[in-house]
Short mmCIF file of C-alpha atoms in Angstrom, two decimals:
data_model
loop_
_atom_site.label_atom_id
_atom_site.label_comp_id
_atom_site.label_asym_id
_atom_site.label_seq_id
_atom_site.Cartn_x
_atom_site.Cartn_y
_atom_site.Cartn_z
CA UNK U 1 0.30 127.73 370.00
CA UNK U 2 -3.18 129.43 369.55
CA UNK U 3 -1.89 131.07 366.31
CA UNK U 4 -1.71 127.66 364.67
CA UNK U 5 -4.12 125.14 366.49
CA UNK U 6 -7.28 125.14 368.06
CA UNK U 7 -5.94 124.62 371.55
CA UNK U 8 -8.28 122.52 374.22
CA UNK U 9 -7.17 122.11 377.50
CA UNK U 10 -8.00 119.26 379.72
CA UNK U 11 -8.53 120.14 383.33
CA UNK U 12 -9.49 117.90 386.21
CA UNK U 13 -10.86 119.58 389.13
CA UNK U 14 -9.03 119.47 392.59
CA UNK U 15 -11.99 117.33 394.05
CA UNK U 16 -12.59 115.19 391.28
CA UNK U 17 -11.98 111.50 391.74
CA UNK U 18 -12.39 109.77 388.35
CA UNK U 19 -10.11 106.95 388.20
CA UNK U 20 -7.39 106.66 385.25
CA UNK U 21 -9.71 104.53 383.31
CA UNK U 22 -12.43 106.98 383.32
CA UNK U 23 -10.20 109.97 382.51
CA UNK U 24 -8.85 107.84 379.62
CA UNK U 25 -12.16 107.45 378.21
CA UNK U 26 -12.91 111.33 378.50
CA UNK U 27 -9.77 112.06 376.45
CA UNK U 28 -10.05 109.33 374.04
CA UNK U 29 -13.66 110.11 373.18
CA UNK U 30 -12.60 113.67 372.35
CA UNK U 31 -9.85 112.58 370.20
CA UNK U 32 -12.09 110.37 368.27
CA UNK U 33 -14.68 113.25 367.70
CA UNK U 34 -12.00 115.60 366.43
CA UNK U 35 -10.54 112.78 364.16
CA UNK U 36 -14.04 112.35 362.68
CA UNK U 37 -14.51 116.30 362.15
CA UNK U 38 -10.93 116.28 360.20
CA UNK U 39 -9.58 112.97 359.34
CA UNK U 40 -7.35 114.26 356.94
CA UNK U 41 -5.40 116.10 359.74
CA UNK U 42 -3.13 115.41 362.47
CA UNK U 43 -4.23 115.66 366.14
CA UNK U 44 -1.42 117.03 368.55
CA UNK U 45 -1.76 115.89 372.16
CA UNK U 46 0.75 117.62 374.59
CA UNK U 47 0.92 115.82 377.76
CA UNK U 48 2.69 117.12 380.52
CA UNK U 49 3.71 114.86 383.69
CA UNK U 50 0.71 112.63 384.32
CA UNK U 51 -0.76 114.12 381.05
CA UNK U 52 2.05 112.28 379.22
CA UNK U 53 0.67 108.82 380.60
CA UNK U 54 -2.78 109.65 379.19
CA UNK U 55 -1.37 110.69 375.55
CA UNK U 56 0.51 107.59 375.71
CA UNK U 57 -2.36 105.28 376.40
CA UNK U 58 -4.75 107.21 373.92
CA UNK U 59 -2.35 106.63 371.21
CA UNK U 60 -1.70 102.89 372.16
CA UNK U 61 -5.44 102.33 371.92
CA UNK U 62 -5.95 104.12 368.84
CA UNK U 63 -3.20 103.29 366.12
CA UNK U 64 -5.53 104.24 362.96
CA UNK U 65 -5.78 107.89 364.20
CA UNK U 66 -3.03 110.46 363.03
CA UNK U 67 -1.49 111.59 366.50
CA UNK U 68 1.44 113.76 367.24
CA UNK U 69 2.44 113.61 370.78
CA UNK U 70 4.49 116.15 372.88
CA UNK U 71 5.28 114.40 376.02
CA UNK U 72 6.91 116.86 378.59
CA UNK U 73 8.53 115.13 381.63
CA UNK U 74 6.00 112.32 381.36
CA UNK U 75 5.39 110.53 384.76
CA UNK U 76 6.19 106.92 383.39
CA UNK U 77 8.78 106.55 386.20
CA UNK U 78 6.26 108.09 388.86
CA UNK U 79 6.00 104.75 390.84
CA UNK U 80 10.00 105.09 391.59
CA UNK U 81 9.60 108.45 393.11
CA UNK U 82 10.32 109.13 396.67
CA UNK U 83 6.62 110.53 397.34
CA UNK U 84 5.43 107.05 396.20
CA UNK U 85 7.69 105.48 398.58
CA UNK U 86 5.97 107.31 401.62
CA UNK U 87 2.46 106.92 400.37
CA UNK U 88 1.52 104.46 402.88
CA UNK U 89 2.71 107.25 405.64
CA UNK U 90 0.52 109.84 403.81
CA UNK U 91 -2.60 107.72 403.87
CA UNK U 92 -2.61 107.74 407.86
CA UNK U 93 -2.69 111.39 408.06
CA UNK U 94 -6.16 112.91 408.32
CA UNK U 95 -7.59 113.82 404.75
CA UNK U 96 -8.61 117.23 405.28
CA UNK U 97 -4.92 118.18 406.49
CA UNK U 98 -3.47 121.08 404.33
CA UNK U 99 -0.66 120.60 402.26
CA UNK U 100 1.67 123.23 403.34
CA UNK U 101 5.11 121.47 403.20
CA UNK U 102 7.48 123.44 400.58
CA UNK U 103 8.42 120.11 398.96
CA UNK U 104 4.86 118.85 398.36
CA UNK U 105 3.53 122.11 397.07
CA UNK U 106 6.51 122.40 394.83
CA UNK U 107 5.79 118.86 393.57
CA UNK U 108 2.16 120.11 392.74
CA UNK U 109 2.39 123.34 391.24
CA UNK U 110 6.20 123.58 390.33
CA UNK U 111 8.76 126.36 391.42
CA UNK U 112 6.85 129.67 392.49
CA UNK U 113 10.10 131.41 391.50
CA UNK U 114 9.75 130.42 387.60
CA UNK U 115 6.10 130.88 387.67
CA UNK U 116 6.72 134.47 388.83
CA UNK U 117 9.53 135.19 386.00
CA UNK U 118 6.87 134.53 383.37
CA UNK U 119 5.33 137.87 383.89
CA UNK U 120 8.65 139.91 383.49
CA UNK U 121 8.90 141.47 380.24
CA UNK U 122 11.88 140.86 378.46
CA UNK U 123 14.46 143.76 377.54
CA UNK U 124 14.28 145.45 380.91
CA UNK U 125 17.24 146.96 382.69
CA UNK U 126 18.53 144.92 385.55
CA UNK U 127 16.93 147.08 388.10
CA UNK U 128 13.32 147.10 386.43
CA UNK U 129 13.78 143.29 385.91
CA UNK U 130 14.10 143.00 389.81
CA UNK U 131 11.20 145.18 390.32
CA UNK U 132 9.07 143.41 388.23
CA UNK U 133 9.85 140.23 389.50
CA UNK U 134 9.31 141.42 393.16
CA UNK U 135 5.98 142.63 392.30
CA UNK U 136 5.03 139.55 390.45
CA UNK U 137 6.16 137.30 393.42
CA UNK U 138 4.39 139.61 395.82
CA UNK U 139 0.89 139.17 394.19
CA UNK U 140 1.35 135.50 394.02
CA UNK U 141 1.85 135.25 398.06
CA UNK U 142 -1.78 135.34 398.84
CA UNK U 143 -2.63 132.67 396.27
CA UNK U 144 -0.02 130.44 397.61
CA UNK U 145 -1.40 130.86 401.18
CA UNK U 146 -4.95 129.79 399.92
CA UNK U 147 -3.55 126.58 398.31
CA UNK U 148 -3.24 124.83 401.91
CA UNK U 149 -7.15 125.06 401.96
CA UNK U 150 -7.59 124.00 398.36
CA UNK U 151 -5.09 121.30 398.22
CA UNK U 152 -5.33 118.77 401.21
CA UNK U 153 -3.67 115.63 402.05
CA UNK U 154 -6.83 113.50 400.75
CA UNK U 155 -6.01 115.14 397.56
CA UNK U 156 -2.31 114.59 397.41
CA UNK U 157 -2.86 111.03 398.30
CA UNK U 158 -5.38 110.52 395.31
CA UNK U 159 -3.07 112.14 393.08
CA UNK U 160 -0.45 109.86 393.89
CA UNK U 161 -2.30 106.87 393.44
CA UNK U 162 -3.61 108.33 390.32
CA UNK U 163 -0.18 108.80 388.91
CA UNK U 164 0.68 105.26 390.02
CA UNK U 165 -2.08 103.71 388.03
CA UNK U 166 -1.37 105.96 384.98
CA UNK U 167 2.29 105.09 384.90
CA UNK U 168 1.66 101.42 385.08
CA UNK U 169 -1.00 101.43 382.42
CA UNK U 170 1.24 103.78 380.00
CA UNK U 171 4.30 101.65 380.42
CA UNK U 172 2.48 98.33 379.58
CA UNK U 173 1.24 100.00 376.18
CA UNK U 174 4.39 101.71 375.09
CA UNK U 175 5.09 99.11 372.36
CA UNK U 176 1.87 99.90 370.87
CA UNK U 177 2.33 103.41 370.16
CA UNK U 178 2.56 104.17 366.24
CA UNK U 179 1.99 107.93 366.59
CA UNK U 180 5.12 110.45 366.12
CA UNK U 181 6.47 111.38 369.58
CA UNK U 182 8.61 114.36 370.95
CA UNK U 183 10.05 113.85 374.28
CA UNK U 184 10.99 116.92 376.20
CA UNK U 185 13.18 116.45 379.24
CA UNK U 186 14.17 118.76 381.92
CA UNK U 187 14.91 118.54 385.76
CA UNK U 188 17.32 115.97 387.40
CA UNK U 189 14.93 112.91 387.44
CA UNK U 190 14.47 113.09 383.83
CA UNK U 191 17.89 113.63 382.38
CA UNK U 192 20.72 111.02 382.33
CA UNK U 193 22.05 109.17 384.16
CA UNK U 194 18.55 108.38 385.65
CA UNK U 195 17.68 107.51 381.98
CA UNK U 196 13.87 107.58 382.04
CA UNK U 197 13.80 110.03 378.91
CA UNK U 198 16.33 107.91 377.32
CA UNK U 199 14.45 104.71 378.06
CA UNK U 200 11.13 105.99 376.40
CA UNK U 201 13.17 107.35 373.34
CA UNK U 202 14.68 103.66 372.81
CA UNK U 203 11.24 102.05 373.57
CA UNK U 204 8.84 104.37 371.52
CA UNK U 205 9.10 103.58 367.71
CA UNK U 206 9.12 106.82 366.12
CA UNK U 207 10.38 109.20 368.68
CA UNK U 208 12.66 112.35 368.92
CA UNK U 209 14.22 113.50 372.43
CA UNK U 210 15.30 116.86 373.45
CA UNK U 211 17.03 117.66 376.80
CA UNK U 212 16.80 120.82 378.47
CA UNK U 213 19.58 120.84 381.23
CA UNK U 214 19.17 124.09 382.59
CA UNK U 215 15.59 124.32 383.24
CA UNK U 216 13.27 122.83 386.16
CA UNK U 217 10.58 119.79 386.04
CA UNK U 218 7.84 122.36 385.19
CA UNK U 219 9.13 122.92 381.92
CA UNK U 220 5.90 124.54 380.12
CA UNK U 221 5.81 126.90 383.05
CA UNK U 222 9.37 128.21 382.73
CA UNK U 223 10.13 131.80 381.55
CA UNK U 224 10.96 132.23 377.93
CA UNK U 225 10.09 128.63 376.76
CA UNK U 226 8.16 128.45 373.56
CA UNK U 227 6.75 124.96 372.67
CA UNK U 228 5.80 126.14 369.21
CA UNK U 229 9.53 126.62 368.31
CA UNK U 230 10.61 123.53 369.44
CA UNK U 231 7.87 121.79 367.23
CA UNK U 232 8.91 123.87 364.42
CA UNK U 233 12.60 123.10 365.00
CA UNK U 234 12.48 119.34 365.14
CA UNK U 235 10.21 119.23 361.80
CA UNK U 236 7.21 117.91 363.53
CA UNK U 237 4.63 120.43 362.18
CA UNK U 238 2.46 119.23 359.64
CA UNK U 239 -0.74 119.87 358.00
CA UNK U 240 -1.48 116.51 356.48
CA UNK U 241 -0.36 112.75 356.90
CA UNK U 242 3.02 113.39 355.59
CA UNK U 243 5.05 116.33 356.24
CA UNK U 244 6.08 118.62 353.32
CA UNK U 245 9.22 120.30 354.27
CA UNK U 246 8.43 122.97 351.61
CA UNK U 247 4.87 123.78 351.97
CA UNK U 248 4.48 122.95 355.86
CA UNK U 249 7.41 125.42 356.57
CA UNK U 250 6.36 128.10 359.17
CA UNK U 251 8.39 131.37 358.84
CA UNK U 252 10.14 132.24 362.12
CA UNK U 253 8.58 134.94 364.38
CA UNK U 254 10.22 138.16 365.24
CA UNK U 255 10.94 136.79 368.73
CA UNK U 256 12.52 133.56 367.44
CA UNK U 257 14.61 135.74 365.28
CA UNK U 258 15.90 138.08 368.34
CA UNK U 259 16.49 134.84 370.34
CA UNK U 260 18.35 132.96 367.74
CA UNK U 261 20.61 135.64 366.32
CA UNK U 262 20.39 138.16 369.50
CA UNK U 263 21.33 135.41 371.92
CA UNK U 264 22.01 131.92 370.73
CA UNK U 265 24.38 133.07 367.83
CA UNK U 266 25.33 136.69 369.23
CA UNK U 267 28.92 135.87 370.22
CA UNK U 268 29.21 133.54 366.94
CA UNK U 269 28.24 136.66 364.65
CA UNK U 270 30.49 139.04 366.76
CA UNK U 271 33.55 136.60 366.12
CA UNK U 272 32.91 136.27 362.60
CA UNK U 273 31.84 139.80 361.89
CA UNK U 274 30.50 139.07 358.42
CA UNK U 275 30.45 141.49 355.71
CA UNK U 276 28.09 141.25 352.58
CA UNK U 277 28.85 142.73 349.20
CA UNK U 278 26.91 142.53 346.36
CA UNK U 279 27.07 143.43 342.49
CA UNK U 280 24.74 146.01 341.05
CA UNK U 281 23.36 145.77 337.42
CA UNK U 282 26.04 148.05 336.10
CA UNK U 283 28.57 146.05 337.62
CA UNK U 284 29.65 148.13 340.77
CA UNK U 285 30.17 146.41 343.96
CA UNK U 286 28.32 147.74 346.94
CA UNK U 287 28.25 146.89 350.66
CA UNK U 288 25.20 145.23 351.45
CA UNK U 289 22.58 143.18 349.64
CA UNK U 290 21.26 145.97 347.22
CA UNK U 291 22.43 144.12 344.12
CA UNK U 292 20.37 140.81 345.14
CA UNK U 293 17.03 140.59 343.49
CA UNK U 294 14.02 141.62 345.73
CA UNK U 295 11.65 138.95 344.32
CA UNK U 296 12.11 135.20 343.71
CA UNK U 297 12.67 132.68 342.54
CA UNK U 298 16.32 133.02 343.16
CA UNK U 299 19.05 130.32 343.25
CA UNK U 300 22.28 131.14 345.03
CA UNK U 301 25.06 128.90 344.49
CA UNK U 302 28.30 129.21 346.17
CA UNK U 303 31.25 127.83 348.22
CA UNK U 304 30.76 125.89 351.20
CA UNK U 305 33.07 127.14 353.93
CA UNK U 306 34.48 124.63 356.86
CA UNK U 307 31.88 123.19 358.87
CA UNK U 308 29.29 125.28 356.94
CA UNK U 309 29.81 128.14 359.62
CA UNK U 310 28.76 130.84 357.13
CA UNK U 311 25.15 129.65 356.86
CA UNK U 312 23.97 131.48 359.96
CA UNK U 313 25.49 134.66 358.85
CA UNK U 314 23.73 134.30 355.41
CA UNK U 315 20.31 133.47 357.02
CA UNK U 316 20.72 136.44 359.42
CA UNK U 317 21.86 138.96 356.90
CA UNK U 318 18.85 138.12 354.38
CA UNK U 319 16.36 138.23 357.05
CA UNK U 320 17.57 141.46 358.54
CA UNK U 321 18.23 143.32 355.18
CA UNK U 322 15.96 141.59 352.64
CA UNK U 323 13.30 140.56 355.03
CA UNK U 324 13.30 137.25 353.40
CA UNK U 325 13.79 133.54 354.13
CA UNK U 326 16.79 131.82 352.43
CA UNK U 327 15.75 128.23 352.12
CA UNK U 328 19.06 126.07 352.27
CA UNK U 329 18.97 122.78 350.63
CA UNK U 330 20.60 120.64 353.23
CA UNK U 331 22.01 117.33 353.52
CA UNK U 332 19.86 114.56 354.89
CA UNK U 333 22.01 114.38 357.93
CA UNK U 334 19.85 117.31 359.42
CA UNK U 335 16.59 115.42 359.25
CA UNK U 336 16.78 111.54 359.46
CA UNK U 337 19.35 108.71 361.10
CA UNK U 338 21.84 108.70 363.55
CA UNK U 339 22.17 112.61 363.56
CA UNK U 340 19.25 112.55 365.75
CA UNK U 341 21.19 111.35 368.67
CA UNK U 342 23.52 114.34 368.51
CA UNK U 343 20.53 116.85 368.29
CA UNK U 344 19.29 115.56 371.60
CA UNK U 345 22.02 117.57 373.56
CA UNK U 346 23.29 120.09 370.70
CA UNK U 347 19.22 121.15 370.16
CA UNK U 348 20.78 124.51 369.03
CA UNK U 349 20.97 122.77 365.61
CA UNK U 350 17.20 122.81 365.56
CA UNK U 351 17.56 126.34 364.29
CA UNK U 352 18.51 124.92 360.79
CA UNK U 353 15.01 123.59 360.39
CA UNK U 354 13.06 126.51 362.03
CA UNK U 355 14.75 128.67 359.59
CA UNK U 356 13.66 127.02 356.60
CA UNK U 357 16.25 124.37 355.85
CA UNK U 358 14.77 121.37 353.62
CA UNK U 359 16.35 118.06 352.63
CA UNK U 360 18.22 118.56 349.37
CA UNK U 361 16.18 116.71 346.52
CA UNK U 362 14.91 117.42 342.91
CA UNK U 363 11.52 117.50 344.38
CA UNK U 364 11.92 120.02 347.30
CA UNK U 365 14.03 122.26 344.83
CA UNK U 366 11.05 122.11 342.20
CA UNK U 367 8.57 123.12 344.82
CA UNK U 368 10.75 125.97 346.18
CA UNK U 369 11.12 127.39 342.80
CA UNK U 370 7.43 126.94 342.04
CA UNK U 371 6.88 129.18 345.29
CA UNK U 372 9.19 131.83 344.13
CA UNK U 373 11.61 131.21 347.20
CA UNK U 374 15.09 132.27 347.70
CA UNK U 375 16.98 129.04 347.30
CA UNK U 376 20.73 128.53 348.60
CA UNK U 377 22.68 125.71 347.27
CA UNK U 378 25.99 124.23 347.68
CA UNK U 379 26.91 121.99 344.91
CA UNK U 380 30.20 121.08 346.66
CA UNK U 381 27.85 119.48 349.51
CA UNK U 382 29.12 117.81 352.39
CA UNK U 383 32.75 117.06 350.62
CA UNK U 384 33.23 120.79 350.50
CA UNK U 385 32.04 121.71 354.04
CA UNK U 386 34.20 118.94 355.78
CA UNK U 387 37.34 119.35 353.39
CA UNK U 388 40.82 118.21 354.49
CA UNK U 389 43.98 119.74 355.26
CA UNK U 390 45.41 121.82 352.36
CA UNK U 391 42.04 121.79 350.70
CA UNK U 392 41.07 125.46 351.65
CA UNK U 393 38.74 127.14 348.98
CA UNK U 394 39.07 124.38 346.67
CA UNK U 395 35.79 123.49 344.79
CA UNK U 396 34.26 119.89 344.89
CA UNK U 397 31.62 120.57 342.24
CA UNK U 398 30.07 117.83 339.97
CA UNK U 399 30.85 118.16 336.03
CA UNK U 400 27.17 118.39 335.31
CA UNK U 401 25.41 120.40 338.00
CA UNK U 402 22.15 118.98 339.03
CA UNK U 403 20.21 122.61 339.34
CA UNK U 404 20.70 124.06 335.96
CA UNK U 405 18.43 122.57 333.79
CA UNK U 406 15.52 122.85 336.78
CA UNK U 407 16.75 126.47 337.21
CA UNK U 408 16.45 127.31 333.24
CA UNK U 409 12.76 125.58 333.12
CA UNK U 410 11.34 127.93 335.87
CA UNK U 411 13.36 131.33 334.47
CA UNK U 412 15.16 131.23 337.98
CA UNK U 413 17.86 134.18 338.37
CA UNK U 414 20.87 132.41 339.49
CA UNK U 415 23.35 134.25 341.61
CA UNK U 416 26.77 132.86 342.01
CA UNK U 417 28.53 134.12 345.48
CA UNK U 418 32.08 133.53 346.82
CA UNK U 419 32.92 133.68 350.57
CA UNK U 420 36.23 133.96 352.15
CA UNK U 421 37.62 134.28 355.87
CA UNK U 422 36.67 131.06 357.73
CA UNK U 423 39.68 128.95 356.67
CA UNK U 424 41.78 131.65 357.61
CA UNK U 425 41.05 131.70 361.44
CA UNK U 426 40.50 128.04 361.83
CA UNK U 427 43.07 125.44 361.51
CA UNK U 428 42.28 121.68 360.80
CA UNK U 429 44.33 119.47 363.15
CA UNK U 430 42.60 116.05 362.37
CA UNK U 431 40.82 115.77 359.28
CA UNK U 432 39.09 112.63 357.48
CA UNK U 433 42.55 110.86 356.24
CA UNK U 434 43.68 111.20 359.87
CA UNK U 435 40.38 110.06 361.64
CA UNK U 436 40.01 106.87 359.08
CA UNK U 437 43.55 105.63 360.41
CA UNK U 438 42.40 105.65 363.94
CA UNK U 439 40.29 102.35 364.72
CA UNK U 440 37.69 103.59 367.01
CA UNK U 441 37.04 106.88 364.90
CA UNK U 442 37.15 104.63 361.76
CA UNK U 443 34.36 102.44 363.25
CA UNK U 444 32.33 105.38 364.55
CA UNK U 445 32.35 107.15 361.26
CA UNK U 446 31.42 104.08 359.25
CA UNK U 447 28.68 103.32 361.51
CA UNK U 448 27.38 106.89 361.70
CA UNK U 449 27.23 107.23 357.82
CA UNK U 450 25.27 103.88 357.32
CA UNK U 451 21.90 105.58 357.30
CA UNK U 452 22.62 107.80 354.29
CA UNK U 453 24.01 105.27 351.73
CA UNK U 454 22.45 106.10 348.36
CA UNK U 455 20.73 109.25 349.70
CA UNK U 456 23.41 111.82 348.42
CA UNK U 457 25.10 111.74 345.11
CA UNK U 458 25.15 107.75 344.56
CA UNK U 459 25.94 108.43 340.95
CA UNK U 460 28.48 110.83 341.39
CA UNK U 461 31.92 109.12 340.96
CA UNK U 462 35.39 110.15 342.30
CA UNK U 463 36.17 112.70 345.20
CA UNK U 464 33.17 114.95 344.26
CA UNK U 465 30.78 112.12 345.56
CA UNK U 466 32.90 111.30 348.55
CA UNK U 467 30.33 112.75 351.02
CA UNK U 468 31.69 110.97 354.35
CA UNK U 469 30.08 112.59 356.97
CA UNK U 470 32.69 113.18 360.16
CA UNK U 471 33.75 115.96 362.38
CA UNK U 472 37.08 117.44 361.78
CA UNK U 473 39.18 118.55 364.88
CA UNK U 474 40.23 122.22 364.38
CA UNK U 475 42.01 124.89 366.46
CA UNK U 476 41.39 128.78 366.16
CA UNK U 477 43.92 130.82 364.61
CA UNK U 478 44.33 134.69 364.63
CA UNK U 479 40.48 136.13 364.62
CA UNK U 480 39.36 137.06 361.16
CA UNK U 481 36.43 138.33 359.09
CA UNK U 482 33.86 136.74 357.14
CA UNK U 483 33.31 138.18 353.56
CA UNK U 484 30.83 137.46 351.08
CA UNK U 485 30.47 138.73 347.52
CA UNK U 486 27.44 138.13 345.35
CA UNK U 487 28.00 138.45 341.87
CA UNK U 488 25.35 139.53 338.83
#
């Protein structure tokens, strides 16, 4: 975060007894101060647990300030926790009694095993990883033994009361929050079916939600968790009042590239085994991207494979060989509307935004050409990517492609490309024509597409403009291979 933001951390000393209202005033005054210094820039507030209650409260009381909230397992349901239930019992104990019970310590500082893993380097052998982890854990033991002297029963009781008052105040102000909100939920208490994160998502007007089912309560302290990557992936990084998908884009880092294509998409790429061929100026076809221009602006125009499964291979190939971001002009479904519900669980799709995709529009295309970008465009759009049975490799391009005049105006190099292979090892068993005859699926598809009326190709008539979003059911056939050929 420090590479992009001026990071300030709000620390509450162990022996501090400032009530919630006082803490809220301190944070609020600082936010107002920063807003006065830079009124045209957004202020990002990251609130973890109790900090989430503070962040919600500040946003509710200051709707005129441009705030972006990231709430990590906010403690808005803390009044219902088991510790709050035993608070009367804890109050009867001596205030100087050390807190040494493992469950109570874990509640306060998180899982020590997860903390120890943070200092372990990636890429080590299993034996080296185990040794590093053991050393890290051993170095923490003296610190854990000292916690009993620092965190006493009086501190725990005060913190529980503070949590309760903060949660009550934040819950009473949810309706007044106007800021953008990103909810990050992990740990059993924050995931369905308990519903706390889902409740906040439905209550807060302008919010996005991501679940992390395989991580513990202390999400920010977990090994390998990168908050900036998440913010970029959900398209919530911006420099001004409104997000500019072209100019606010931050290129992926090397670690993000390795994580995405070396881990998340590793099996996917191994199955597809993509091969890229390109055409040199003399007409010779060579393996690799040597025939592709090195500088933009360049517009790549091609055929959309089923479910757009070729896009990750294209993005990785250009990054690996040309060291260039391929900016895909993508359907609005990736950025607005009901699709956000799907992304809560399938947040892997966030890689699309993190690696440069923008909503397809003439304005965004104009900006990318102006910046000499490499732009990826599919004239066939969703209709091509979600084609029906018997339509393998069939083009659904409009009679008057929208990109031609703009490309000519900027002197853009247009590179046509073809892609084959995907339809050879995936078979459609239930397409749109089948699904629209099934009552439940028909209603679900209709509801899902309501948000996108008029956004894409509302002037294109016939089948080429039939951009109905749905998910065809497919079965794998004999494993094949994905081939790309870039023309002159």
